[in-house]
Amino acid sequence: MTEKLDKTDLTILGELQKNGRLTNKELAAAIHLSPTPTFERVKRLEREGYIRKYAAVLDADKLDCGFVAFCYLKMKQHSFQNATRIMEAVKNIPEIAECYNISGDYDFLLKIYTRDMKAYQKFLLRILGEIDCIGSLNSSFVLGEIKNDNLLPL
């Protein structure tokens, strides 16, 4: 899809992914374009789906949910029905920030935020433990965050 984007479009995307709160005037100055064409380009990038949403990045530690675990799930039995049940269930669980259907030894990878290890244990037993099509899981815990900027390489 990037064949439709020129250097200016990519620069706009780069600036907005670093700071989505830039005003149109600030963005125009940063990319060396006047405000009207800048505005029109941003609207086109939004309309065409290159910009999916704008969001604030919150501090998990300050919000008492800074314990991060990666949980690998394996289905009891590989079937479309079981995969669909898991995918639908995780969409409604607020502790799960990200979910990926993956290849390899496990079927899904979840990124989970909780208050601490005890809260994670309760989460496993009370939430994931109730999804009966999960066969097994394996957890890894984040000891320290090295990089988390969510920036795409443009």
PDB file of C-alpha atoms in Angstrom:
ATOM      1  CA  MET A   1       0.000   0.000   0.000  1.00  0.00           C
ATOM      2  CA  THR A   2       2.918   2.396   0.464  1.00  0.00           C
ATOM      3  CA  GLU A   3       3.274   2.859  -3.296  1.00  0.00           C
ATOM      4  CA  LYS A   4       0.494   5.473  -3.041  1.00  0.00           C
ATOM      5  CA  LEU A   5       2.452   7.460  -0.469  1.00  0.00           C
ATOM      6  CA  ASP A   6       5.048  10.040  -1.357  1.00  0.00           C
ATOM      7  CA  LYS A   7       7.876  11.355   0.818  1.00  0.00           C
ATOM      8  CA  THR A   8       5.655  14.086   2.297  1.00  0.00           C
ATOM      9  CA  ASP A   9       2.965  11.570   3.283  1.00  0.00           C
ATOM     10  CA  LEU A  10       5.589   9.413   5.000  1.00  0.00           C
ATOM     11  CA  THR A  11       6.985  12.454   6.800  1.00  0.00           C
ATOM     12  CA  ILE A  12       3.484  13.356   8.020  1.00  0.00           C
ATOM     13  CA  LEU A  13       2.972   9.808   9.298  1.00  0.00           C
ATOM     14  CA  GLY A  14       6.348   9.871  11.012  1.00  0.00           C
ATOM     15  CA  GLU A  15       5.628  13.157  12.777  1.00  0.00           C
ATOM     16  CA  LEU A  16       2.123  12.107  13.851  1.00  0.00           C
ATOM     17  CA  GLN A  17       3.209   8.736  15.197  1.00  0.00           C
ATOM     18  CA  LYS A  18       5.739  10.563  17.395  1.00  0.00           C
ATOM     19  CA  ASN A  19       3.199  13.169  18.523  1.00  0.00           C
ATOM     20  CA  GLY A  20      -0.468  12.774  17.604  1.00  0.00           C
ATOM     21  CA  ARG A  21      -1.346  16.038  19.358  1.00  0.00           C
ATOM     22  CA  LEU A  22       0.458  18.262  16.878  1.00  0.00           C
ATOM     23  CA  THR A  23      -1.796  21.001  15.593  1.00  0.00           C
ATOM     24  CA  ASN A  24      -2.155  21.253  11.846  1.00  0.00           C
ATOM     25  CA  LYS A  25      -0.094  24.448  11.952  1.00  0.00           C
ATOM     26  CA  GLU A  26       2.717  22.744  13.914  1.00  0.00           C
ATOM     27  CA  LEU A  27       2.654  19.744  11.589  1.00  0.00           C
ATOM     28  CA  ALA A  28       2.758  21.982   8.511  1.00  0.00           C
ATOM     29  CA  ALA A  29       5.801  23.804   9.888  1.00  0.00           C
ATOM     30  CA  ALA A  30       7.535  20.498  10.711  1.00  0.00           C
ATOM     31  CA  ILE A  31       7.087  19.157   7.178  1.00  0.00           C
ATOM     32  CA  HIS A  32       7.690  22.495   5.420  1.00  0.00           C
ATOM     33  CA  LEU A  33       4.270  22.690   3.774  1.00  0.00           C
ATOM     34  CA  SER A  34       1.455  25.187   4.159  1.00  0.00           C
ATOM     35  CA  PRO A  35      -1.443  24.316   6.492  1.00  0.00           C
ATOM     36  CA  THR A  36      -4.158  23.718   3.873  1.00  0.00           C
ATOM     37  CA  PRO A  37      -2.405  20.961   1.883  1.00  0.00           C
ATOM     38  CA  THR A  38      -1.136  19.482   5.152  1.00  0.00           C
ATOM     39  CA  PHE A  39      -4.704  19.279   6.466  1.00  0.00           C
ATOM     40  CA  GLU A  40      -5.927  17.721   3.207  1.00  0.00           C
ATOM     41  CA  ARG A  41      -3.162  15.117   3.258  1.00  0.00           C
ATOM     42  CA  VAL A  42      -3.863  14.163   6.887  1.00  0.00           C
ATOM     43  CA  LYS A  43      -7.586  13.781   6.129  1.00  0.00           C
ATOM     44  CA  ARG A  44      -6.760  11.566   3.126  1.00  0.00           C
ATOM     45  CA  LEU A  45      -4.372   9.442   5.217  1.00  0.00           C
ATOM     46  CA  GLU A  46      -7.126   9.017   7.829  1.00  0.00           C
ATOM     47  CA  ARG A  47      -9.792   8.256   5.205  1.00  0.00           C
ATOM     48  CA  GLU A  48      -7.572   5.670   3.482  1.00  0.00           C
ATOM     49  CA  GLY A  49      -6.803   3.953   6.795  1.00  0.00           C
ATOM     50  CA  TYR A  50      -3.099   4.754   7.099  1.00  0.00           C
ATOM     51  CA  ILE A  51      -3.947   6.516  10.357  1.00  0.00           C
ATOM     52  CA  ARG A  52      -6.190   4.177  12.337  1.00  0.00           C
ATOM     53  CA  LYS A  53      -6.632   6.225  15.515  1.00  0.00           C
ATOM     54  CA  TYR A  54      -5.105   8.735  17.884  1.00  0.00           C
ATOM     55  CA  ALA A  55      -4.421   7.743  21.488  1.00  0.00           C
ATOM     56  CA  ALA A  56      -2.647   8.820  24.656  1.00  0.00           C
ATOM     57  CA  VAL A  57       0.147   6.588  25.962  1.00  0.00           C
ATOM     58  CA  LEU A  58      -0.460   6.028  29.673  1.00  0.00           C
ATOM     59  CA  ASP A  59       2.008   5.195  32.436  1.00  0.00           C
ATOM     60  CA  ALA A  60       1.115   1.670  33.613  1.00  0.00           C
ATOM     61  CA  ASP A  61       3.136   1.963  36.844  1.00  0.00           C
ATOM     62  CA  LYS A  62       1.365   5.157  37.906  1.00  0.00           C
ATOM     63  CA  LEU A  63      -1.983   3.478  37.180  1.00  0.00           C
ATOM     64  CA  ASP A  64      -1.062   0.441  39.314  1.00  0.00           C
ATOM     65  CA  CYS A  65      -0.988  -2.034  36.456  1.00  0.00           C
ATOM     66  CA  GLY A  66       2.713  -2.134  35.681  1.00  0.00           C
ATOM     67  CA  PHE A  67       3.225  -5.896  36.036  1.00  0.00           C
ATOM     68  CA  VAL A  68       3.556  -7.136  32.450  1.00  0.00           C
ATOM     69  CA  ALA A  69       3.333 -10.748  31.398  1.00  0.00           C
ATOM     70  CA  PHE A  70       3.468 -12.411  28.023  1.00  0.00           C
ATOM     71  CA  CYS A  71       1.249 -15.466  28.008  1.00  0.00           C
ATOM     72  CA  TYR A  72       1.492 -18.153  25.340  1.00  0.00           C
ATOM     73  CA  LEU A  73      -1.746 -20.119  24.844  1.00  0.00           C
ATOM     74  CA  LYS A  74      -2.295 -23.467  23.196  1.00  0.00           C
ATOM     75  CA  MET A  75      -5.766 -24.654  22.231  1.00  0.00           C
ATOM     76  CA  LYS A  76      -6.995 -28.032  23.518  1.00  0.00           C
ATOM     77  CA  GLN A  77      -7.901 -28.955  19.979  1.00  0.00           C
ATOM     78  CA  HIS A  78      -7.196 -27.042  16.790  1.00  0.00           C
ATOM     79  CA  SER A  79     -10.489 -25.994  15.315  1.00  0.00           C
ATOM     80  CA  PHE A  80     -12.032 -22.876  13.863  1.00  0.00           C
ATOM     81  CA  GLN A  81     -14.612 -22.882  16.654  1.00  0.00           C
ATOM     82  CA  ASN A  82     -12.006 -22.959  19.453  1.00  0.00           C
ATOM     83  CA  ALA A  83      -9.868 -20.296  17.803  1.00  0.00           C
ATOM     84  CA  THR A  84     -12.921 -18.066  17.346  1.00  0.00           C
ATOM     85  CA  ARG A  85     -13.978 -18.554  20.976  1.00  0.00           C
ATOM     86  CA  ILE A  86     -10.542 -17.499  22.217  1.00  0.00           C
ATOM     87  CA  MET A  87     -10.360 -14.501  19.871  1.00  0.00           C
ATOM     88  CA  GLU A  88     -13.801 -13.292  20.921  1.00  0.00           C
ATOM     89  CA  ALA A  89     -13.104 -13.829  24.630  1.00  0.00           C
ATOM     90  CA  VAL A  90      -9.847 -11.852  24.703  1.00  0.00           C
ATOM     91  CA  LYS A  91     -11.461  -8.837  23.045  1.00  0.00           C
ATOM     92  CA  ASN A  92     -13.544  -8.293  26.192  1.00  0.00           C
ATOM     93  CA  ILE A  93     -10.814  -8.778  28.818  1.00  0.00           C
ATOM     94  CA  PRO A  94      -9.327  -5.392  29.782  1.00  0.00           C
ATOM     95  CA  GLU A  95      -6.083  -6.817  31.227  1.00  0.00           C
ATOM     96  CA  ILE A  96      -5.165  -8.165  27.783  1.00  0.00           C
ATOM     97  CA  ALA A  97      -3.581  -5.286  25.880  1.00  0.00           C
ATOM     98  CA  GLU A  98      -2.515  -7.279  22.818  1.00  0.00           C
ATOM     99  CA  CYS A  99      -3.331 -10.664  21.320  1.00  0.00           C
ATOM    100  CA  TYR A 100      -1.679 -12.327  18.359  1.00  0.00           C
ATOM    101  CA  ASN A 101      -2.477 -15.583  16.586  1.00  0.00           C
ATOM    102  CA  ILE A 102       1.017 -17.054  16.128  1.00  0.00           C
ATOM    103  CA  SER A 103       2.778 -20.008  14.554  1.00  0.00           C
ATOM    104  CA  GLY A 104       4.999 -22.456  16.369  1.00  0.00           C
ATOM    105  CA  ASP A 105       4.464 -24.378  19.597  1.00  0.00           C
ATOM    106  CA  TYR A 106       1.641 -22.087  20.770  1.00  0.00           C
ATOM    107  CA  ASP A 107      -1.429 -20.688  19.063  1.00  0.00           C
ATOM    108  CA  PHE A 108      -1.769 -17.255  20.695  1.00  0.00           C
ATOM    109  CA  LEU A 109       0.476 -14.708  22.377  1.00  0.00           C
ATOM    110  CA  LEU A 110      -1.092 -12.304  24.877  1.00  0.00           C
ATOM    111  CA  LYS A 111       0.381  -9.192  26.475  1.00  0.00           C
ATOM    112  CA  ILE A 112      -1.237  -8.796  29.882  1.00  0.00           C
ATOM    113  CA  TYR A 113      -1.087  -5.939  32.406  1.00  0.00           C
ATOM    114  CA  THR A 114      -1.932  -6.523  36.074  1.00  0.00           C
ATOM    115  CA  ARG A 115      -1.043  -4.926  39.424  1.00  0.00           C
ATOM    116  CA  ASP A 116       1.405  -7.625  40.572  1.00  0.00           C
ATOM    117  CA  MET A 117       2.150 -11.366  40.526  1.00  0.00           C
ATOM    118  CA  LYS A 118      -0.734 -12.164  42.879  1.00  0.00           C
ATOM    119  CA  ALA A 119      -3.171 -10.298  40.618  1.00  0.00           C
ATOM    120  CA  TYR A 120      -1.752 -12.172  37.620  1.00  0.00           C
ATOM    121  CA  GLN A 121      -2.316 -15.489  39.393  1.00  0.00           C
ATOM    122  CA  LYS A 122      -5.956 -14.541  40.079  1.00  0.00           C
ATOM    123  CA  PHE A 123      -6.301 -13.432  36.459  1.00  0.00           C
ATOM    124  CA  LEU A 124      -5.057 -16.813  35.210  1.00  0.00           C
ATOM    125  CA  LEU A 125      -7.364 -18.780  37.481  1.00  0.00           C
ATOM    126  CA  ARG A 126     -10.496 -16.648  37.274  1.00  0.00           C
ATOM    127  CA  ILE A 127     -10.369 -15.290  33.739  1.00  0.00           C
ATOM    128  CA  LEU A 128      -8.240 -17.447  31.441  1.00  0.00           C
ATOM    129  CA  GLY A 129      -9.063 -20.562  33.466  1.00  0.00           C
ATOM    130  CA  GLU A 130     -12.732 -20.145  32.526  1.00  0.00           C
ATOM    131  CA  ILE A 131     -12.027 -20.402  28.797  1.00  0.00           C
ATOM    132  CA  ASP A 132     -12.422 -24.148  28.476  1.00  0.00           C
ATOM    133  CA  CYS A 133     -10.895 -24.489  25.001  1.00  0.00           C
ATOM    134  CA  ILE A 134      -7.455 -23.418  26.274  1.00  0.00           C
ATOM    135  CA  GLY A 135      -5.310 -26.522  26.604  1.00  0.00           C
ATOM    136  CA  SER A 136      -2.150 -25.066  28.123  1.00  0.00           C
ATOM    137  CA  LEU A 137      -0.319 -21.829  28.693  1.00  0.00           C
ATOM    138  CA  ASN A 138       3.153 -20.586  29.454  1.00  0.00           C
ATOM    139  CA  SER A 139       3.965 -17.202  30.984  1.00  0.00           C
ATOM    140  CA  SER A 140       7.010 -14.962  30.767  1.00  0.00           C
ATOM    141  CA  PHE A 141       7.335 -11.881  32.956  1.00  0.00           C
ATOM    142  CA  VAL A 142       8.862  -8.558  31.996  1.00  0.00           C
ATOM    143  CA  LEU A 143      11.806  -7.722  34.243  1.00  0.00           C
ATOM    144  CA  GLY A 144      12.520  -4.390  32.581  1.00  0.00           C
ATOM    145  CA  GLU A 145      11.329  -2.491  29.547  1.00  0.00           C
ATOM    146  CA  ILE A 146      14.097  -1.599  27.112  1.00  0.00           C
ATOM    147  CA  LYS A 147      12.111  -0.158  24.205  1.00  0.00           C
ATOM    148  CA  ASN A 148       8.415   0.482  23.714  1.00  0.00           C
ATOM    149  CA  ASP A 149       7.834   3.320  21.301  1.00  0.00           C
ATOM    150  CA  ASN A 150       5.250   1.735  18.975  1.00  0.00           C
ATOM    151  CA  LEU A 151       6.821   3.519  16.002  1.00  0.00           C
ATOM    152  CA  LEU A 152       6.652   1.862  12.602  1.00  0.00           C
ATOM    153  CA  PRO A 153       9.787   2.035  10.453  1.00  0.00           C
ATOM    154  CA  LEU A 154       8.799   4.381   7.613  1.00  0.00           C
TER     155      LEU A 154
END
